[in-house]
Amino acid sequence: MQPPNNPAKPLTTALQDADRRLRLQKMLRLVVPTLAIGLLATLLLTLLGRFYPLAFPIVLLAAGLGVTLLGLPASLLYGWSRSPSPPAIARLLDHRLNLDERLSTTMELST
């Protein structure tokens, strides 16, 4: 005997795929500001070391780049870990694709 067919399965699968894609977009959106802020901090630290000798310039450069490279996986992890709920994903897709709340209504009626 076969189990009853779940009509919400294709919708759930599509929302999971969309969630994965949205997380990836968020991760990539966070990479550029993280690198920009880290590299700007490295530049300022190196310039500050030029006028006020704090340490050797290569040490300051290595410290700034090390902090930048540590911030990169942190921002990627943050972007991947923040997942919206399935109704929020449906509403976001409705808005982005101009679906007039069709997807979110279908999702709510199928559950």
Tab-separated table of N, CA, C and O in Angstrom:
chain	number	residue	atom	x	y	z
A	1	MET	N	0.834	-1.166	0.000
A	1	MET	CA	0.000	0.000	0.000
A	1	MET	C	0.891	1.246	0.000
A	1	MET	O	1.804	1.364	0.801
A	2	GLN	N	0.618	2.157	-0.905
A	2	GLN	CA	1.400	3.372	-1.020
A	2	GLN	C	0.891	4.431	-0.053
A	2	GLN	O	-0.317	4.518	0.198
A	3	PRO	N	1.822	5.253	0.474
A	3	PRO	CA	1.367	6.342	1.333
A	3	PRO	C	0.627	7.381	0.496
A	3	PRO	O	0.799	7.462	-0.724
A	4	PRO	N	-0.243	8.193	1.122
A	4	PRO	CA	-0.974	9.201	0.359
A	4	PRO	C	-0.015	10.222	-0.239
A	4	PRO	O	1.013	10.551	0.343
A	5	ASN	N	-0.370	10.695	-1.403
A	5	ASN	CA	0.458	11.649	-2.118
A	5	ASN	C	0.363	13.015	-1.442
A	5	ASN	O	-0.717	13.522	-1.197
A	6	ASN	N	1.503	13.606	-1.146
A	6	ASN	CA	1.550	14.909	-0.481
A	6	ASN	C	1.532	16.007	-1.543
A	6	ASN	O	2.499	16.168	-2.288
A	7	PRO	N	0.450	16.801	-1.645
A	7	PRO	CA	0.392	17.828	-2.685
A	7	PRO	C	1.337	18.996	-2.436
A	7	PRO	O	1.664	19.739	-3.359
A	8	ALA	N	1.790	19.173	-1.202
A	8	ALA	CA	2.681	20.295	-0.890
A	8	ALA	C	4.147	19.979	-1.144
A	8	ALA	O	4.994	20.856	-1.002
A	9	LYS	N	4.463	18.738	-1.512
A	9	LYS	CA	5.861	18.334	-1.703
A	9	LYS	C	6.581	19.144	-2.784
A	9	LYS	O	7.691	19.622	-2.529
A	10	PRO	N	6.005	19.348	-3.983
A	10	PRO	CA	6.725	20.153	-4.989
A	10	PRO	C	6.939	21.597	-4.519
A	10	PRO	O	7.988	22.187	-4.776
A	11	LEU	N	5.962	22.147	-3.821
A	11	LEU	CA	6.094	23.517	-3.328
A	11	LEU	C	7.176	23.602	-2.255
A	11	LEU	O	7.994	24.530	-2.264
A	12	THR	N	7.215	22.624	-1.370
A	12	THR	CA	8.235	22.606	-0.322
A	12	THR	C	9.626	22.466	-0.926
A	12	THR	O	10.562	23.143	-0.505
A	13	THR	N	9.750	21.621	-1.925
A	13	THR	CA	11.036	21.440	-2.599
A	13	THR	C	11.469	22.724	-3.296
A	13	THR	O	12.635	23.123	-3.210
A	14	ALA	N	10.537	23.403	-3.949
A	14	ALA	CA	10.859	24.657	-4.635
A	14	ALA	C	11.264	25.729	-3.636
A	14	ALA	O	12.197	26.513	-3.892
A	15	LEU	N	10.592	25.785	-2.492
A	15	LEU	CA	10.953	26.772	-1.477
A	15	LEU	C	12.318	26.466	-0.858
A	15	LEU	O	13.074	27.386	-0.538
A	16	GLN	N	12.653	25.192	-0.699
A	16	GLN	CA	13.976	24.839	-0.183
A	16	GLN	C	15.070	25.236	-1.174
A	16	GLN	O	16.126	25.736	-0.777
A	17	ASP	N	14.812	25.024	-2.468
A	17	ASP	CA	15.780	25.451	-3.489
A	17	ASP	C	15.931	26.965	-3.489
A	17	ASP	O	17.043	27.491	-3.608
A	18	ALA	N	14.812	27.667	-3.365
A	18	ALA	CA	14.861	29.125	-3.327
A	18	ALA	C	15.588	29.608	-2.081
A	18	ALA	O	16.350	30.583	-2.135
A	19	ASP	N	15.385	28.934	-0.957
A	19	ASP	CA	16.072	29.301	0.280
A	19	ASP	C	17.577	29.150	0.115
A	19	ASP	O	18.346	30.022	0.509
A	20	ARG	N	18.002	28.056	-0.487
A	20	ARG	CA	19.429	27.837	-0.718
A	20	ARG	C	20.004	28.936	-1.618
A	20	ARG	O	21.080	29.481	-1.351
A	21	ARG	N	19.276	29.290	-2.646
A	21	ARG	CA	19.740	30.328	-3.564
A	21	ARG	C	19.779	31.693	-2.885
A	21	ARG	O	20.715	32.476	-3.083
A	22	LEU	N	18.781	31.995	-2.064
A	22	LEU	CA	18.750	33.271	-1.350
A	22	LEU	C	19.885	33.367	-0.329
A	22	LEU	O	20.481	34.431	-0.147
A	23	ARG	N	20.181	32.250	0.336
A	23	ARG	CA	21.309	32.254	1.267
A	23	ARG	C	22.616	32.512	0.546
A	23	ARG	O	23.474	33.255	1.024
A	24	LEU	N	22.799	31.896	-0.603
A	24	LEU	CA	24.013	32.097	-1.384
A	24	LEU	C	24.128	33.550	-1.830
A	24	LEU	O	25.213	34.141	-1.782
A	25	GLN	N	23.015	34.135	-2.259
A	25	GLN	CA	23.034	35.545	-2.642
A	25	GLN	C	23.416	36.434	-1.459
A	25	GLN	O	24.179	37.386	-1.606
A	26	LYS	N	22.878	36.123	-0.285
A	26	LYS	CA	23.194	36.909	0.898
A	26	LYS	C	24.673	36.783	1.253
A	26	LYS	O	25.323	37.764	1.608
A	27	MET	N	25.202	35.561	1.129
A	27	MET	CA	26.618	35.357	1.413
A	27	MET	C	27.487	36.188	0.474
A	27	MET	O	28.421	36.855	0.910
A	28	LEU	N	27.166	36.165	-0.805
A	28	LEU	CA	27.957	36.907	-1.776
A	28	LEU	C	27.794	38.417	-1.596
A	28	LEU	O	28.725	39.171	-1.851
A	29	ARG	N	26.615	38.834	-1.146
A	29	ARG	CA	26.403	40.256	-0.881
A	29	ARG	C	27.221	40.730	0.319
A	29	ARG	O	27.581	41.897	0.396
A	30	LEU	N	27.522	39.858	1.258
A	30	LEU	CA	28.304	40.231	2.434
A	30	LEU	C	29.813	40.195	2.185
A	30	LEU	O	30.571	40.801	2.939
A	31	VAL	N	30.256	39.498	1.153
A	31	VAL	CA	31.684	39.364	0.894
A	31	VAL	C	32.314	40.705	0.529
A	31	VAL	O	33.363	41.071	1.061
A	32	VAL	N	31.692	41.461	-0.337
A	32	VAL	CA	32.287	42.713	-0.819
A	32	VAL	C	32.461	43.728	0.305
A	32	VAL	O	33.558	44.277	0.466
A	33	PRO	N	31.423	44.013	1.126
A	33	PRO	CA	31.663	44.965	2.219
A	33	PRO	C	32.688	44.471	3.238
A	33	PRO	O	33.459	45.258	3.769
A	34	THR	N	32.705	43.160	3.491
A	34	THR	CA	33.677	42.623	4.440
A	34	THR	C	35.100	42.840	3.935
A	34	THR	O	35.976	43.294	4.679
A	35	LEU	N	35.322	42.538	2.665
A	35	LEU	CA	36.655	42.759	2.096
A	35	LEU	C	37.001	44.247	2.041
A	35	LEU	O	38.134	44.632	2.336
A	36	ALA	N	36.033	45.081	1.691
A	36	ALA	CA	36.297	46.522	1.594
A	36	ALA	C	36.658	47.096	2.962
A	36	ALA	O	37.615	47.863	3.083
A	37	ILE	N	35.904	46.740	3.980
A	37	ILE	CA	36.189	47.261	5.317
A	37	ILE	C	37.525	46.739	5.836
A	37	ILE	O	38.326	47.488	6.401
A	38	GLY	N	37.791	45.463	5.616
A	38	GLY	CA	39.059	44.886	6.064
A	38	GLY	C	40.253	45.483	5.357
A	38	GLY	O	41.267	45.802	5.994
A	39	LEU	N	40.142	45.665	4.050
A	39	LEU	CA	41.263	46.249	3.309
A	39	LEU	C	41.449	47.725	3.632
A	39	LEU	O	42.582	48.221	3.676
A	40	LEU	N	40.356	48.439	3.894
A	40	LEU	CA	40.465	49.839	4.309
A	40	LEU	C	41.131	49.935	5.682
A	40	LEU	O	41.987	50.802	5.902
A	41	ALA	N	40.757	49.048	6.590
A	41	ALA	CA	41.402	49.031	7.902
A	41	ALA	C	42.888	48.700	7.773
A	41	ALA	O	43.726	49.288	8.473
A	42	THR	N	43.230	47.785	6.878
A	42	THR	CA	44.638	47.450	6.648
A	42	THR	C	45.392	48.645	6.101
A	42	THR	O	46.510	48.947	6.547
A	43	LEU	N	44.786	49.357	5.165
A	43	LEU	CA	45.419	50.545	4.599
A	43	LEU	C	45.631	51.616	5.667
A	43	LEU	O	46.711	52.206	5.767
A	44	LEU	N	44.605	51.869	6.477
A	44	LEU	CA	44.725	52.881	7.531
A	44	LEU	C	45.767	52.479	8.571
A	44	LEU	O	46.529	53.337	9.049
A	45	LEU	N	45.808	51.203	8.916
A	45	LEU	CA	46.797	50.730	9.878
A	45	LEU	C	48.205	50.873	9.326
A	45	LEU	O	49.127	51.304	10.036
A	46	THR	N	48.394	50.582	8.063
A	46	THR	CA	49.714	50.719	7.436
A	46	THR	C	50.117	52.184	7.336
A	46	THR	O	51.278	52.538	7.599
A	47	LEU	N	49.162	53.050	6.978
A	47	LEU	CA	49.472	54.483	6.919
A	47	LEU	C	49.755	55.050	8.304
A	47	LEU	O	50.637	55.897	8.467
A	48	LEU	N	49.029	54.613	9.297
A	48	LEU	CA	49.274	55.052	10.655
A	48	LEU	C	50.661	54.607	11.113
A	48	LEU	O	51.378	55.363	11.781
A	49	GLY	N	51.052	53.402	10.740
A	49	GLY	CA	52.386	52.908	11.059
A	49	GLY	C	53.474	53.676	10.338
A	49	GLY	O	54.624	53.733	10.791
A	50	ARG	N	53.125	54.294	9.236
A	50	ARG	CA	54.093	55.099	8.483
A	50	ARG	C	54.420	56.397	9.229
A	50	ARG	O	55.558	56.839	9.252
A	51	PHE	N	53.408	56.997	9.840
A	51	PHE	CA	53.602	58.277	10.526
A	51	PHE	C	53.921	58.109	12.015
A	51	PHE	O	54.611	58.932	12.590
A	52	TYR	N	53.373	57.096	12.630
A	52	TYR	CA	53.654	56.780	14.029
A	52	TYR	C	54.177	55.357	14.079
A	52	TYR	O	53.402	54.416	13.977
A	53	PRO	N	55.473	55.198	14.210
A	53	PRO	CA	56.048	53.845	14.133
A	53	PRO	C	55.551	52.940	15.263
A	53	PRO	O	56.035	52.982	16.383
A	54	LEU	N	54.555	52.141	14.939
A	54	LEU	CA	54.015	51.187	15.896
A	54	LEU	C	54.770	49.870	15.840
A	54	LEU	O	55.037	49.249	16.859
A	55	ALA	N	55.061	49.427	14.654
A	55	ALA	CA	55.779	48.177	14.422
A	55	ALA	C	56.322	48.237	13.004
A	55	ALA	O	56.162	49.238	12.297
A	56	PHE	N	56.947	47.164	12.581
A	56	PHE	CA	57.418	47.120	11.201
A	56	PHE	C	56.213	47.144	10.262
A	56	PHE	O	55.163	46.558	10.567
A	57	PRO	N	56.342	47.803	9.114
A	57	PRO	CA	55.193	47.886	8.198
A	57	PRO	C	54.678	46.515	7.749
A	57	PRO	O	53.473	46.324	7.590
A	58	ILE	N	55.565	45.559	7.588
A	58	ILE	CA	55.113	44.233	7.149
A	58	ILE	C	54.281	43.549	8.237
A	58	ILE	O	53.351	42.800	7.942
A	59	VAL	N	54.594	43.832	9.504
A	59	VAL	CA	53.826	43.267	10.609
A	59	VAL	C	52.424	43.875	10.622
A	59	VAL	O	51.425	43.174	10.812
A	60	LEU	N	52.336	45.184	10.420
A	60	LEU	CA	51.032	45.851	10.375
A	60	LEU	C	50.211	45.360	9.192
A	60	LEU	O	49.000	45.136	9.312
A	61	LEU	N	50.868	45.200	8.068
A	61	LEU	CA	50.177	44.693	6.877
A	61	LEU	C	49.677	43.263	7.105
A	61	LEU	O	48.530	42.944	6.770
A	62	ALA	N	50.503	42.436	7.689
A	62	ALA	CA	50.099	41.051	7.953
A	62	ALA	C	48.957	41.003	8.964
A	62	ALA	O	48.029	40.198	8.817
A	63	ALA	N	48.990	41.854	9.971
A	63	ALA	CA	47.921	41.875	10.972
A	63	ALA	C	46.605	42.311	10.334
A	63	ALA	O	45.549	41.713	10.579
A	64	GLY	N	46.659	43.368	9.520
A	64	GLY	CA	45.439	43.845	8.856
A	64	GLY	C	44.858	42.818	7.900
A	64	GLY	O	43.649	42.576	7.877
A	65	LEU	N	45.708	42.186	7.112
A	65	LEU	CA	45.230	41.165	6.178
A	65	LEU	C	44.743	39.921	6.913
A	65	LEU	O	43.788	39.273	6.474
A	66	GLY	N	45.369	39.608	8.045
A	66	GLY	CA	44.905	38.473	8.841
A	66	GLY	C	43.506	38.699	9.389
A	66	GLY	O	42.656	37.803	9.351
A	67	VAL	N	43.256	39.910	9.885
A	67	VAL	CA	41.917	40.236	10.382
A	67	VAL	C	40.909	40.207	9.237
A	67	VAL	O	39.784	39.726	9.397
A	68	THR	N	41.307	40.703	8.073
A	68	THR	CA	40.418	40.684	6.912
A	68	THR	C	40.077	39.252	6.511
A	68	THR	O	38.914	38.928	6.260
A	69	LEU	N	41.076	38.403	6.466
A	69	LEU	CA	40.841	37.017	6.071
A	69	LEU	C	40.074	36.232	7.129
A	69	LEU	O	39.395	35.262	6.803
A	70	LEU	N	40.154	36.641	8.398
A	70	LEU	CA	39.340	36.001	9.425
A	70	LEU	C	37.891	36.483	9.365
A	70	LEU	O	36.970	35.748	9.706
A	71	GLY	N	37.704	37.722	8.937
A	71	GLY	CA	36.351	38.260	8.827
A	71	GLY	C	35.579	37.668	7.659
A	71	GLY	O	34.346	37.596	7.692
A	72	LEU	N	36.284	37.238	6.653
A	72	LEU	CA	35.620	36.686	5.467
A	72	LEU	C	34.838	35.406	5.768
A	72	LEU	O	33.645	35.338	5.466
A	73	PRO	N	35.430	34.382	6.393
A	73	PRO	CA	34.619	33.204	6.705
A	73	PRO	C	33.520	33.503	7.726
A	73	PRO	O	32.458	32.880	7.696
A	74	ALA	N	33.771	34.466	8.615
A	74	ALA	CA	32.734	34.823	9.585
A	74	ALA	C	31.513	35.404	8.881
A	74	ALA	O	30.374	35.071	9.217
A	75	SER	N	31.736	36.262	7.895
A	75	SER	CA	30.603	36.836	7.164
A	75	SER	C	29.902	35.783	6.308
A	75	SER	O	28.670	35.795	6.183
A	76	LEU	N	30.648	34.854	5.736
A	76	LEU	CA	30.034	33.779	4.955
A	76	LEU	C	29.197	32.866	5.847
A	76	LEU	O	28.088	32.471	5.466
A	77	LEU	N	29.710	32.565	7.025
A	77	LEU	CA	28.966	31.728	7.960
A	77	LEU	C	27.695	32.437	8.435
A	77	LEU	O	26.634	31.830	8.539
A	78	TYR	N	27.799	33.725	8.686
A	78	TYR	CA	26.628	34.498	9.099
A	78	TYR	C	25.574	34.507	7.993
A	78	TYR	O	24.394	34.327	8.248
A	79	GLY	N	26.006	34.710	6.751
A	79	GLY	CA	25.068	34.718	5.636
A	79	GLY	C	24.390	33.385	5.425
A	79	GLY	O	23.223	33.318	5.044
A	80	TRP	N	25.084	32.290	5.670
A	80	TRP	CA	24.493	30.965	5.468
A	80	TRP	C	23.585	30.572	6.626
A	80	TRP	O	22.585	29.891	6.438
A	81	SER	N	23.912	31.007	7.841
A	81	SER	CA	23.163	30.550	9.007
A	81	SER	C	21.826	31.261	9.190
A	81	SER	O	20.946	30.740	9.861
A	82	ARG	N	21.655	32.420	8.611
A	82	ARG	CA	20.424	33.173	8.788
A	82	ARG	C	19.421	32.770	7.713
A	82	ARG	O	19.436	33.276	6.613
A	83	SER	N	18.537	31.856	8.063
A	83	SER	CA	17.558	31.365	7.108
A	83	SER	C	16.157	31.857	7.477
A	83	SER	O	15.717	31.648	8.607
A	84	PRO	N	15.455	32.483	6.542
A	84	PRO	CA	14.081	32.901	6.835
A	84	PRO	C	13.136	31.695	6.840
A	84	PRO	O	13.456	30.623	6.327
A	85	SER	N	11.978	31.886	7.419
A	85	SER	CA	10.982	30.813	7.474
A	85	SER	C	10.387	30.596	6.081
A	85	SER	O	10.459	31.486	5.224
A	86	PRO	N	9.784	29.431	5.824
A	86	PRO	CA	9.176	29.194	4.508
A	86	PRO	C	8.114	30.237	4.119
A	86	PRO	O	8.096	30.664	2.961
A	87	PRO	N	7.251	30.699	5.029
A	87	PRO	CA	6.322	31.761	4.617
A	87	PRO	C	7.045	33.060	4.229
A	87	PRO	O	6.638	33.740	3.294
A	88	ALA	N	8.142	33.366	4.927
A	88	ALA	CA	8.906	34.568	4.578
A	88	ALA	C	9.570	34.415	3.207
A	88	ALA	O	9.630	35.375	2.431
A	89	ILE	N	10.042	33.215	2.908
A	89	ILE	CA	10.635	32.967	1.584
A	89	ILE	C	9.566	33.120	0.504
A	89	ILE	O	9.806	33.731	-0.546
A	90	ALA	N	8.379	32.578	0.769
A	90	ALA	CA	7.289	32.680	-0.213
A	90	ALA	C	6.907	34.151	-0.436
A	90	ALA	O	6.701	34.571	-1.579
A	91	ARG	N	6.831	34.925	0.633
A	91	ARG	CA	6.494	36.350	0.475
A	91	ARG	C	7.581	37.101	-0.278
A	91	ARG	O	7.289	37.961	-1.117
A	92	LEU	N	8.841	36.771	0.003
A	92	LEU	CA	9.950	37.424	-0.696
A	92	LEU	C	9.924	37.087	-2.185
A	92	LEU	O	10.103	37.976	-3.035
A	93	LEU	N	9.670	35.822	-2.503
A	93	LEU	CA	9.592	35.445	-3.919
A	93	LEU	C	8.387	36.083	-4.602
A	93	LEU	O	8.471	36.483	-5.769
A	94	ASP	N	7.264	36.193	-3.879
A	94	ASP	CA	6.099	36.891	-4.432
A	94	ASP	C	6.457	38.326	-4.786
A	94	ASP	O	6.094	38.828	-5.851
A	95	HIS	N	7.168	38.969	-3.887
A	95	HIS	CA	7.541	40.372	-4.115
A	95	HIS	C	8.535	40.507	-5.266
A	95	HIS	O	8.368	41.371	-6.132
A	96	ARG	N	9.570	39.669	-5.279
A	96	ARG	CA	10.611	39.786	-6.310
A	96	ARG	C	10.111	39.402	-7.702
A	96	ARG	O	10.571	39.945	-8.704
A	97	LEU	N	9.186	38.436	-7.763
A	97	LEU	CA	8.715	37.947	-9.055
A	97	LEU	C	7.364	38.529	-9.474
A	97	LEU	O	6.787	38.090	-10.466
A	98	ASN	N	6.860	39.493	-8.691
A	98	ASN	CA	5.565	40.138	-8.971
A	98	ASN	C	4.448	39.111	-9.132
A	98	ASN	O	3.694	39.119	-10.103
A	99	LEU	N	4.323	38.224	-8.150
A	99	LEU	CA	3.331	37.150	-8.232
A	99	LEU	C	2.011	37.491	-7.536
A	99	LEU	O	1.115	36.654	-7.487
A	100	ASP	N	1.890	38.699	-6.997
A	100	ASP	CA	0.650	39.146	-6.344
A	100	ASP	C	0.195	38.169	-5.265
A	100	ASP	O	-0.972	37.780	-5.205
A	101	GLU	N	1.107	37.751	-4.419
A	101	GLU	CA	0.851	36.878	-3.271
A	101	GLU	C	0.288	35.500	-3.649
A	101	GLU	O	-0.384	34.852	-2.855
A	102	ARG	N	0.538	35.050	-4.845
A	102	ARG	CA	0.051	33.732	-5.263
A	102	ARG	C	0.800	32.611	-4.570
A	102	ARG	O	0.199	31.631	-4.127
A	103	LEU	N	2.116	32.749	-4.497
A	103	LEU	CA	2.930	31.689	-3.904
A	103	LEU	C	2.684	31.578	-2.401
A	103	LEU	O	2.508	30.475	-1.873
A	104	SER	N	2.630	32.700	-1.707
A	104	SER	CA	2.406	32.641	-0.258
A	104	SER	C	1.004	32.133	0.068
A	104	SER	O	0.809	31.385	1.027
A	105	THR	N	0.015	32.491	-0.734
A	105	THR	CA	-1.340	31.992	-0.505
A	105	THR	C	-1.409	30.490	-0.751
A	105	THR	O	-2.009	29.739	0.030
A	106	THR	N	-0.790	30.025	-1.819
A	106	THR	CA	-0.759	28.591	-2.119
A	106	THR	C	-0.076	27.818	-1.002
A	106	THR	O	-0.539	26.755	-0.595
A	107	MET	N	1.021	28.378	-0.498
A	107	MET	CA	1.741	27.699	0.569
A	107	MET	C	0.898	27.617	1.838
A	107	MET	O	0.856	26.580	2.495
A	108	GLU	N	0.231	28.692	2.177
A	108	GLU	CA	-0.600	28.678	3.394
A	108	GLU	C	-1.809	27.767	3.251
A	108	GLU	O	-2.216	27.127	4.212
A	109	LEU	N	-2.377	27.676	2.069
A	109	LEU	CA	-3.538	26.812	1.875
A	109	LEU	C	-3.153	25.337	1.819
A	109	LEU	O	-3.970	24.469	2.130
A	110	SER	N	-1.924	25.042	1.421
A	110	SER	CA	-1.510	23.644	1.304
A	110	SER	C	-1.114	23.036	2.646
A	110	SER	O	-1.035	21.829	2.766
A	111	THR	N	-0.867	23.864	3.633
A	111	THR	CA	-0.461	23.316	4.943
A	111	THR	C	-1.640	23.081	5.858
A	111	THR	O	-2.721	23.453	5.698
